[in-house]
Amino acid sequence: MRNSNVDRRICHGTEPVTSRWRLRHLLLAPHRLAFFMGAMMLGASALWWAGLLLARALQWPLSPVVPAALIHALLMSLAYMPLFFCGFLYTAGPKWLKLPAVSARSLLPALATLMTGWAVAWIGLHWQLHMAALGMGLVALGWTALSLRFTHMVWCSRVSDKTHTRLVSAACLMGAGVMFALAVSLALNSMPLLRTGVQMGIWWLLAPVFAVVSHRMMPFFSASLIQSLDAWWPNWVLAVMLGTLLFEGLVSVADLWWWPQPPALRWLQVLIEASLALLMLGLALRWGFIQSLKIRLLAMLHGGFVWLGVALALNAVSHGLMAASDDAASLGLAPLHAMAMGYLGCTMFAMVTRISSGHGGRKESADNLVWSLYWVLQAAVVLRVSAAMAEALSQALTLAAVAAWCVVMLGWAVRYGDWFGTPRPDGRDG
């Protein structure tokens, strides 16, 4: 707790820094700046979606130029998660690559371009498509600059093992291409292309980055706290995870353009997805899910990984229903929300919590506030997945899910947003 009577001064160059919240403190470390921007986008996206659902429930007329559900898919995936990636990669990346630390100030132009792009795109999605295309183009330029810089860092590094950083840089560059494609789809007023781009962004940018980072960091965190656990995962696990995500992306894109699909192909999907679901859930048990429940931060990390297996299992069930009914019956958006809110959302929550604590001079643990928010997040995922499968209760469950999501993400953003704007309590740089 900060002492209001003390104006503690920590020397950073020639300018003293007070213990009060200051905008300039965001420039003390890359994770501060990028995470703060990500938290802003996350909170704004959550409030926007809650407001839109409430307006729909009250039957208020709304007519954005892009379907609201598609705006939701775009914002709740690509609007904030890449910002959290940036904070993580430019904080942990130099250490992985044994390169000098990156200054937050040097990232500011690209991040400012990206944030400006989202502001313009957000207005354009509701008002004018060409404005939305311009904004998305700025987003793509900002993300491309960040991705190319990280790729250059990987290229310049002399460390012997660059498997994870190369894969992350490849996914980031893929994401840059996807963002430019989204800008083109908006300029052409092509909603099918826009939907395709969103699916590619989820499966070929967001999910692969999380998979690679999980593969590198989760066993390290686990083994450092529970000695009986493995300190590494073999690379075949990473190959299977990335192959799974590539396959699911191809299936998702195919479903947008080829409908209905032959039952034989659907049953092949069921076989592959069921096998992969069992593998992922088995790995979650093998690599410490049960043991990690004793340690909150590990439980949060492993809980997100469990949702990956659940999402694949739901996909298998959904495709089985489609195969048996000539694509007439399915689980709808349940598998996608298990993936996006469950795996991506919970993993993001846990990783950003860990980085914010460890690099903020605080104990690397989940206190009562964060632990409570995490379980509300789990409830939000369950409610949203249930809403996709229970048509009669869909609206009520969805409203409950978005309310829980807003509580979690706004509470989380306010808590860590306060940390990002104040110096480390231990007096060290960063």
Short mmCIF file of C-alpha atoms in Angstrom, two decimals:
data_model
loop_
_atom_site.label_atom_id
_atom_site.label_comp_id
_atom_site.label_asym_id
_atom_site.label_seq_id
_atom_site.Cartn_x
_atom_site.Cartn_y
_atom_site.Cartn_z
CA MET A 1 0.00 0.00 0.00
CA ARG A 2 1.37 3.41 -0.96
CA ASN A 3 2.11 5.95 1.75
CA SER A 4 0.41 9.22 0.79
CA ASN A 5 2.82 11.20 2.99
CA VAL A 6 5.87 10.02 1.17
CA ASP A 7 6.95 11.26 -2.20
CA ARG A 8 9.36 8.47 -2.90
CA ARG A 9 11.83 9.29 -5.59
CA ILE A 10 13.46 6.78 -7.84
CA CYS A 11 16.05 8.07 -10.23
CA HIS A 12 15.47 7.19 -13.90
CA GLY A 13 17.97 9.28 -15.82
CA THR A 14 17.62 12.86 -14.75
CA GLU A 15 13.90 12.87 -13.98
CA PRO A 16 12.61 11.81 -10.56
CA VAL A 17 9.54 9.59 -10.51
CA THR A 18 6.93 9.91 -7.77
CA SER A 19 4.94 7.04 -6.30
CA ARG A 20 1.72 8.53 -7.66
CA TRP A 21 0.05 7.37 -10.88
CA ARG A 22 1.60 9.20 -13.81
CA LEU A 23 1.15 8.70 -17.55
CA ARG A 24 4.91 8.84 -18.07
CA HIS A 25 5.34 5.78 -15.87
CA LEU A 26 3.84 3.72 -18.68
CA LEU A 27 7.11 4.28 -20.55
CA LEU A 28 9.20 2.61 -17.86
CA ALA A 29 8.79 -0.86 -19.45
CA PRO A 30 7.21 -2.35 -22.61
CA HIS A 31 4.70 -4.45 -20.66
CA ARG A 32 3.41 -1.36 -18.85
CA LEU A 33 2.62 0.54 -22.05
CA ALA A 34 1.26 -2.33 -24.15
CA PHE A 35 -0.69 -3.97 -21.30
CA PHE A 36 -2.27 -0.63 -20.38
CA MET A 37 -3.41 -0.14 -23.97
CA GLY A 38 -4.66 -3.72 -24.07
CA ALA A 39 -6.59 -3.20 -20.84
CA MET A 40 -8.20 -0.06 -22.29
CA MET A 41 -9.29 -1.93 -25.42
CA LEU A 42 -10.47 -4.92 -23.39
CA GLY A 43 -12.60 -2.79 -21.08
CA ALA A 44 -14.05 -0.74 -23.95
CA SER A 45 -14.88 -3.89 -25.95
CA ALA A 46 -16.59 -5.51 -22.97
CA LEU A 47 -18.70 -2.42 -22.26
CA TRP A 48 -19.61 -2.03 -25.94
CA TRP A 49 -20.83 -5.62 -26.20
CA ALA A 50 -22.76 -5.40 -22.94
CA GLY A 51 -24.42 -2.19 -24.11
CA LEU A 52 -25.32 -3.68 -27.48
CA LEU A 53 -26.83 -6.81 -25.93
CA LEU A 54 -28.82 -4.72 -23.49
CA ALA A 55 -30.11 -2.52 -26.31
CA ARG A 56 -31.11 -5.64 -28.26
CA ALA A 57 -32.93 -7.06 -25.23
CA LEU A 58 -34.82 -3.75 -24.85
CA GLN A 59 -35.56 -3.79 -28.62
CA TRP A 60 -33.84 -0.48 -29.27
CA PRO A 61 -33.16 0.00 -32.99
CA LEU A 62 -29.50 -0.41 -33.92
CA SER A 63 -28.15 -0.46 -37.47
CA PRO A 64 -24.34 -0.58 -37.71
CA VAL A 65 -23.00 -0.89 -41.26
CA VAL A 66 -21.33 -4.18 -40.29
CA PRO A 67 -23.45 -6.87 -38.53
CA ALA A 68 -23.10 -6.49 -34.78
CA ALA A 69 -22.13 -10.13 -34.28
CA LEU A 70 -19.25 -9.69 -36.74
CA ILE A 71 -18.08 -6.49 -35.03
CA HIS A 72 -18.15 -8.45 -31.77
CA ALA A 73 -16.04 -11.24 -33.25
CA LEU A 74 -13.49 -8.75 -34.58
CA LEU A 75 -13.20 -6.62 -31.45
CA MET A 76 -13.24 -9.43 -28.91
CA SER A 77 -10.39 -11.20 -30.65
CA LEU A 78 -8.00 -8.90 -32.49
CA ALA A 79 -8.64 -5.59 -30.71
CA TYR A 80 -6.81 -6.31 -27.46
CA MET A 81 -5.01 -9.66 -27.46
CA PRO A 82 -2.23 -8.52 -29.87
CA LEU A 83 -1.52 -5.64 -27.47
CA PHE A 84 -0.98 -8.12 -24.64
CA PHE A 85 1.24 -10.14 -27.00
CA CYS A 86 3.32 -7.03 -27.63
CA GLY A 87 3.81 -6.39 -23.92
CA PHE A 88 4.82 -9.99 -23.29
CA LEU A 89 7.11 -10.45 -26.30
CA TYR A 90 9.03 -7.22 -25.81
CA THR A 91 9.45 -7.96 -22.10
CA ALA A 92 10.28 -11.68 -22.14
CA GLY A 93 11.57 -11.84 -25.74
CA PRO A 94 14.88 -10.01 -25.19
CA LYS A 95 15.65 -12.34 -22.27
CA TRP A 96 14.83 -15.43 -24.33
CA LEU A 97 17.01 -14.13 -27.15
CA LYS A 98 19.77 -12.74 -24.87
CA LEU A 99 19.44 -9.28 -26.40
CA PRO A 100 19.39 -5.83 -24.78
CA ALA A 101 16.10 -4.74 -23.24
CA VAL A 102 13.68 -2.84 -25.48
CA SER A 103 12.53 0.60 -24.38
CA ALA A 104 8.81 1.25 -24.24
CA ARG A 105 9.32 4.65 -25.82
CA SER A 106 10.68 3.02 -28.99
CA LEU A 107 7.43 1.03 -29.32
CA LEU A 108 5.21 4.06 -28.90
CA PRO A 109 4.92 5.10 -32.61
CA ALA A 110 3.76 1.64 -33.72
CA LEU A 111 1.43 1.23 -30.75
CA ALA A 112 -0.01 4.72 -31.26
CA THR A 113 -0.66 3.89 -34.93
CA LEU A 114 -2.40 0.67 -33.92
CA MET A 115 -4.55 2.36 -31.28
CA THR A 116 -5.47 5.22 -33.62
CA GLY A 117 -6.44 2.64 -36.22
CA TRP A 118 -8.78 0.90 -33.81
CA ALA A 119 -10.43 4.18 -32.83
CA VAL A 120 -11.05 5.03 -36.49
CA ALA A 121 -12.16 1.48 -37.34
CA TRP A 122 -14.54 1.32 -34.38
CA ILE A 123 -16.37 4.44 -35.57
CA GLY A 124 -16.32 3.25 -39.17
CA LEU A 125 -17.79 -0.16 -38.35
CA HIS A 126 -20.90 1.64 -37.12
CA TRP A 127 -21.00 4.47 -39.64
CA GLN A 128 -18.96 4.16 -42.85
CA LEU A 129 -17.17 1.14 -44.31
CA HIS A 130 -14.35 3.04 -46.00
CA MET A 131 -13.54 4.69 -42.70
CA ALA A 132 -13.47 1.25 -41.08
CA ALA A 133 -11.14 0.04 -43.85
CA LEU A 134 -8.81 3.00 -43.27
CA GLY A 135 -8.74 2.31 -39.55
CA MET A 136 -8.06 -1.39 -40.08
CA GLY A 137 -5.26 -0.46 -42.47
CA LEU A 138 -3.64 1.63 -39.72
CA VAL A 139 -4.04 -1.29 -37.31
CA ALA A 140 -2.30 -3.53 -39.85
CA LEU A 141 0.55 -1.05 -40.30
CA GLY A 142 1.11 -0.74 -36.57
CA TRP A 143 1.04 -4.49 -36.02
CA THR A 144 3.31 -5.09 -39.02
CA ALA A 145 5.91 -2.71 -37.59
CA LEU A 146 5.82 -4.51 -34.24
CA SER A 147 5.98 -7.95 -35.88
CA LEU A 148 8.87 -7.05 -38.17
CA ARG A 149 10.86 -5.62 -35.29
CA PHE A 150 10.40 -8.80 -33.26
CA THR A 151 11.30 -10.91 -36.31
CA HIS A 152 14.49 -8.84 -36.70
CA MET A 153 15.33 -9.49 -33.06
CA VAL A 154 14.94 -13.24 -33.63
CA TRP A 155 17.13 -13.02 -36.73
CA CYS A 156 19.88 -11.12 -34.88
CA SER A 157 19.94 -13.36 -31.82
CA ARG A 158 22.78 -15.86 -31.46
CA VAL A 159 21.07 -18.22 -29.02
CA SER A 160 21.11 -21.85 -30.09
CA ASP A 161 17.42 -22.64 -29.59
CA LYS A 162 15.05 -20.19 -31.28
CA THR A 163 12.22 -22.63 -31.97
CA HIS A 164 9.60 -20.80 -29.91
CA THR A 165 10.56 -17.28 -30.94
CA ARG A 166 10.64 -18.22 -34.63
CA LEU A 167 7.18 -19.74 -34.40
CA VAL A 168 5.84 -16.69 -32.58
CA SER A 169 7.32 -14.34 -35.16
CA ALA A 170 5.80 -16.43 -37.97
CA ALA A 171 2.36 -16.27 -36.32
CA CYS A 172 2.70 -12.51 -35.82
CA LEU A 173 3.58 -11.99 -39.48
CA MET A 174 0.63 -14.18 -40.45
CA GLY A 175 -1.50 -11.93 -38.27
CA ALA A 176 -0.23 -8.85 -40.10
CA GLY A 177 -1.34 -10.37 -43.39
CA VAL A 178 -4.72 -11.19 -41.89
CA MET A 179 -5.17 -7.60 -40.70
CA PHE A 180 -4.42 -6.21 -44.15
CA ALA A 181 -6.91 -8.72 -45.58
CA LEU A 182 -9.52 -7.47 -43.11
CA ALA A 183 -8.91 -3.91 -44.30
CA VAL A 184 -9.41 -5.01 -47.92
CA SER A 185 -12.59 -6.92 -47.04
CA LEU A 186 -14.04 -3.78 -45.42
CA ALA A 187 -13.08 -1.67 -48.42
CA LEU A 188 -14.83 -4.19 -50.70
CA ASN A 189 -17.85 -4.50 -48.38
CA SER A 190 -17.36 -8.28 -48.36
CA MET A 191 -18.76 -9.78 -45.18
CA PRO A 192 -17.76 -13.37 -46.15
CA LEU A 193 -14.13 -12.22 -46.49
CA LEU A 194 -14.39 -10.37 -43.20
CA ARG A 195 -15.67 -13.51 -41.44
CA THR A 196 -12.88 -15.53 -43.04
CA GLY A 197 -10.28 -13.04 -41.83
CA VAL A 198 -11.60 -13.14 -38.27
CA GLN A 199 -11.46 -16.96 -38.21
CA MET A 200 -7.92 -16.92 -39.58
CA GLY A 201 -6.92 -14.35 -36.97
CA ILE A 202 -8.25 -16.51 -34.14
CA TRP A 203 -6.80 -19.82 -35.30
CA TRP A 204 -3.59 -18.73 -37.04
CA LEU A 205 -2.47 -15.73 -34.97
CA LEU A 206 -3.97 -15.70 -31.48
CA ALA A 207 -4.18 -19.41 -30.71
CA PRO A 208 -0.70 -20.33 -32.08
CA VAL A 209 0.99 -17.58 -30.07
CA PHE A 210 -0.74 -18.78 -26.90
CA ALA A 211 0.16 -22.39 -27.73
CA VAL A 212 3.85 -21.58 -28.24
CA VAL A 213 4.07 -19.43 -25.12
CA SER A 214 2.19 -22.05 -23.08
CA HIS A 215 4.57 -24.76 -24.29
CA ARG A 216 7.60 -22.76 -23.23
CA MET A 217 6.39 -21.10 -20.03
CA MET A 218 3.89 -23.42 -18.31
CA PRO A 219 6.30 -26.30 -17.58
CA PHE A 220 8.94 -23.80 -16.44
CA PHE A 221 6.53 -22.11 -14.03
CA SER A 222 5.19 -25.46 -12.85
CA ALA A 223 8.53 -27.16 -12.25
CA SER A 224 9.86 -24.13 -10.35
CA LEU A 225 7.02 -24.49 -7.83
CA ILE A 226 6.28 -28.23 -7.88
CA GLN A 227 9.53 -30.18 -8.13
CA SER A 228 7.89 -33.43 -9.26
CA LEU A 229 6.64 -31.90 -12.51
CA ASP A 230 8.51 -31.87 -15.82
CA ALA A 231 10.49 -28.71 -16.53
CA TRP A 232 9.99 -29.09 -20.28
CA TRP A 233 7.56 -30.47 -22.80
CA PRO A 234 8.89 -32.37 -25.83
CA ASN A 235 8.67 -30.57 -29.16
CA TRP A 236 6.28 -33.15 -30.57
CA VAL A 237 3.67 -31.77 -28.20
CA LEU A 238 4.15 -28.31 -29.67
CA ALA A 239 3.94 -29.72 -33.21
CA VAL A 240 0.68 -31.50 -32.38
CA MET A 241 -0.78 -28.36 -30.78
CA LEU A 242 0.10 -26.17 -33.77
CA GLY A 243 -1.11 -28.81 -36.22
CA THR A 244 -4.38 -28.96 -34.32
CA LEU A 245 -4.86 -25.21 -34.56
CA LEU A 246 -3.99 -25.19 -38.27
CA PHE A 247 -6.52 -27.96 -38.88
CA GLU A 248 -9.25 -26.20 -36.91
CA GLY A 249 -8.61 -22.99 -38.83
CA LEU A 250 -8.94 -24.79 -42.15
CA VAL A 251 -12.17 -26.44 -41.00
CA SER A 252 -13.58 -23.10 -39.82
CA VAL A 253 -12.78 -21.39 -43.11
CA ALA A 254 -14.16 -24.33 -45.11
CA ASP A 255 -17.43 -24.12 -43.19
CA LEU A 256 -17.82 -20.50 -44.32
CA TRP A 257 -17.45 -21.31 -48.02
CA TRP A 258 -18.52 -24.93 -48.46
CA TRP A 259 -21.91 -25.88 -47.06
CA PRO A 260 -23.08 -28.51 -46.43
CA GLN A 261 -19.98 -30.69 -46.29
CA PRO A 262 -20.09 -34.41 -47.08
CA PRO A 263 -20.88 -36.62 -44.04
CA ALA A 264 -17.67 -38.60 -44.61
CA LEU A 265 -15.61 -35.43 -44.19
CA ARG A 266 -17.56 -34.52 -41.05
CA TRP A 267 -16.86 -37.94 -39.52
CA LEU A 268 -13.16 -37.51 -40.34
CA GLN A 269 -13.27 -34.20 -38.45
CA VAL A 270 -14.93 -35.95 -35.50
CA LEU A 271 -12.22 -38.62 -35.41
CA ILE A 272 -9.38 -36.10 -35.54
CA GLU A 273 -10.92 -33.68 -33.03
CA ALA A 274 -11.92 -36.39 -30.54
CA SER A 275 -8.40 -37.85 -30.64
CA LEU A 276 -6.81 -34.44 -30.17
CA ALA A 277 -9.22 -33.56 -27.36
CA LEU A 278 -8.25 -36.71 -25.47
CA LEU A 279 -4.57 -35.94 -26.03
CA MET A 280 -4.87 -32.34 -24.78
CA LEU A 281 -6.89 -33.32 -21.71
CA GLY A 282 -4.47 -36.17 -21.02
CA LEU A 283 -1.52 -33.80 -21.27
CA ALA A 284 -3.25 -31.38 -18.90
CA LEU A 285 -3.38 -34.17 -16.31
CA ARG A 286 0.13 -35.41 -17.10
CA TRP A 287 1.67 -31.98 -16.74
CA GLY A 288 0.25 -31.05 -13.43
CA PHE A 289 -3.33 -29.83 -13.61
CA ILE A 290 -4.34 -31.66 -10.43
CA GLN A 291 -1.14 -30.75 -8.56
CA SER A 292 -1.39 -27.13 -9.69
CA LEU A 293 -4.75 -26.66 -7.97
CA LYS A 294 -2.81 -26.16 -4.74
CA ILE A 295 -1.09 -23.09 -6.22
CA ARG A 296 -3.43 -20.44 -7.55
CA LEU A 297 -1.31 -18.99 -10.35
CA LEU A 298 -0.51 -22.43 -11.74
CA ALA A 299 -4.15 -23.44 -11.49
CA MET A 300 -5.05 -20.38 -13.58
CA LEU A 301 -2.48 -21.29 -16.25
CA HIS A 302 -3.43 -24.97 -16.41
CA GLY A 303 -7.14 -24.20 -16.27
CA GLY A 304 -6.86 -22.30 -19.54
CA PHE A 305 -5.12 -25.29 -21.12
CA VAL A 306 -7.97 -27.57 -20.03
CA TRP A 307 -10.37 -25.36 -21.99
CA LEU A 308 -8.39 -26.15 -25.16
CA GLY A 309 -9.22 -29.83 -24.71
CA VAL A 310 -12.84 -29.02 -23.89
CA ALA A 311 -13.16 -26.83 -27.01
CA LEU A 312 -11.84 -29.64 -29.21
CA ALA A 313 -14.23 -32.11 -27.56
CA LEU A 314 -17.17 -29.78 -28.18
CA ASN A 315 -16.08 -29.39 -31.79
CA ALA A 316 -16.05 -33.18 -32.15
CA VAL A 317 -19.57 -33.44 -30.74
CA SER A 318 -20.79 -30.57 -32.91
CA HIS A 319 -19.36 -32.06 -36.10
CA GLY A 320 -20.80 -35.46 -35.13
CA LEU A 321 -24.26 -33.89 -34.90
CA MET A 322 -23.72 -32.22 -38.28
CA ALA A 323 -22.60 -35.48 -39.87
CA ALA A 324 -25.67 -37.31 -38.54
CA SER A 325 -28.13 -34.59 -39.58
CA ASP A 326 -26.76 -33.42 -42.93
CA ASP A 327 -25.44 -30.25 -41.23
CA ALA A 328 -28.89 -29.39 -39.81
CA ALA A 329 -27.94 -29.72 -36.12
CA SER A 330 -24.84 -28.58 -34.22
CA LEU A 331 -23.63 -26.99 -31.00
CA GLY A 332 -23.51 -23.61 -32.71
CA LEU A 333 -20.92 -21.23 -31.29
CA ALA A 334 -20.28 -23.28 -28.14
CA PRO A 335 -16.91 -24.72 -29.31
CA LEU A 336 -15.68 -21.32 -30.53
CA HIS A 337 -16.53 -19.61 -27.22
CA ALA A 338 -14.90 -22.44 -25.27
CA MET A 339 -11.78 -21.76 -27.34
CA ALA A 340 -11.85 -17.95 -27.37
CA MET A 341 -13.18 -17.20 -23.87
CA GLY A 342 -11.94 -20.40 -22.23
CA TYR A 343 -8.47 -21.16 -23.62
CA LEU A 344 -7.46 -17.74 -24.96
CA GLY A 345 -9.24 -15.64 -22.34
CA CYS A 346 -8.16 -17.64 -19.28
CA THR A 347 -4.59 -18.04 -20.53
CA MET A 348 -4.38 -14.31 -21.23
CA PHE A 349 -5.72 -13.57 -17.74
CA ALA A 350 -3.15 -15.85 -16.10
CA MET A 351 -0.12 -14.85 -18.17
CA VAL A 352 -0.70 -11.10 -17.90
CA THR A 353 -1.28 -11.49 -14.16
CA ARG A 354 2.02 -13.33 -13.82
CA ILE A 355 4.01 -10.85 -15.92
CA SER A 356 2.44 -7.82 -14.23
CA SER A 357 3.33 -9.21 -10.80
CA GLY A 358 6.79 -10.58 -11.55
CA HIS A 359 7.98 -7.61 -13.60
CA GLY A 360 6.21 -5.12 -11.35
CA GLY A 361 8.24 -5.92 -8.26
CA ARG A 362 5.40 -7.80 -6.57
CA LYS A 363 4.94 -11.36 -5.37
CA GLU A 364 4.22 -13.73 -8.26
CA SER A 365 0.95 -15.07 -6.94
CA ALA A 366 -2.79 -14.63 -7.32
CA ASP A 367 -4.22 -12.80 -4.32
CA ASN A 368 -7.84 -13.11 -3.20
CA LEU A 369 -9.08 -10.43 -5.62
CA VAL A 370 -7.47 -12.01 -8.69
CA TRP A 371 -8.45 -15.53 -7.60
CA SER A 372 -12.08 -14.45 -7.22
CA LEU A 373 -12.07 -12.71 -10.61
CA TYR A 374 -10.62 -15.83 -12.20
CA TRP A 375 -13.51 -17.96 -10.98
CA VAL A 376 -16.03 -15.38 -12.15
CA LEU A 377 -14.28 -15.64 -15.52
CA GLN A 378 -14.75 -19.41 -15.46
CA ALA A 379 -18.45 -18.86 -14.73
CA ALA A 380 -18.68 -16.43 -17.66
CA VAL A 381 -17.24 -19.05 -20.03
CA VAL A 382 -19.61 -21.74 -18.79
CA LEU A 383 -22.59 -19.38 -19.12
CA ARG A 384 -21.66 -18.36 -22.68
CA VAL A 385 -21.01 -21.92 -23.82
CA SER A 386 -24.31 -22.99 -22.27
CA ALA A 387 -26.11 -20.11 -23.98
CA ALA A 388 -24.92 -21.40 -27.36
CA MET A 389 -26.42 -24.82 -26.65
CA ALA A 390 -29.65 -23.83 -24.86
CA GLU A 391 -31.72 -21.92 -27.40
CA ALA A 392 -34.65 -21.25 -25.05
CA LEU A 393 -32.39 -19.64 -22.44
CA SER A 394 -29.87 -18.17 -24.86
CA GLN A 395 -30.61 -14.47 -24.28
CA ALA A 396 -30.70 -14.69 -20.49
CA LEU A 397 -27.54 -16.80 -20.30
CA THR A 398 -25.71 -14.56 -22.75
CA LEU A 399 -26.58 -11.44 -20.74
CA ALA A 400 -25.39 -13.16 -17.58
CA ALA A 401 -22.18 -14.21 -19.33
CA VAL A 402 -21.41 -10.72 -20.60
CA ALA A 403 -22.19 -9.22 -17.18
CA ALA A 404 -19.72 -11.63 -15.55
CA TRP A 405 -17.16 -10.92 -18.30
CA CYS A 406 -17.46 -7.16 -17.69
CA VAL A 407 -17.01 -7.57 -13.94
CA VAL A 408 -13.87 -9.64 -14.46
CA MET A 409 -12.21 -7.61 -17.18
CA LEU A 410 -13.04 -4.16 -15.80
CA GLY A 411 -11.96 -5.15 -12.29
CA TRP A 412 -8.79 -6.73 -13.65
CA ALA A 413 -8.02 -3.75 -15.90
CA VAL A 414 -8.50 -1.21 -13.11
CA ARG A 415 -6.34 -3.19 -10.70
CA TYR A 416 -3.37 -3.61 -13.04
CA GLY A 417 -3.89 -0.29 -14.78
CA ASP A 418 -3.10 1.27 -11.41
CA TRP A 419 0.10 -0.76 -11.20
CA PHE A 420 1.24 0.19 -14.71
CA GLY A 421 1.10 3.89 -13.91
CA THR A 422 3.08 3.74 -10.66
CA PRO A 423 6.73 2.79 -9.99
CA ARG A 424 7.67 -0.64 -8.71
CA PRO A 425 7.24 -0.90 -4.93
CA ASP A 426 10.72 -2.44 -4.59
CA GLY A 427 12.32 0.68 -6.09
CA ARG A 428 13.90 -1.12 -9.06
CA ASP A 429 13.68 -0.12 -12.72
CA GLY A 430 10.98 -1.55 -14.97
#
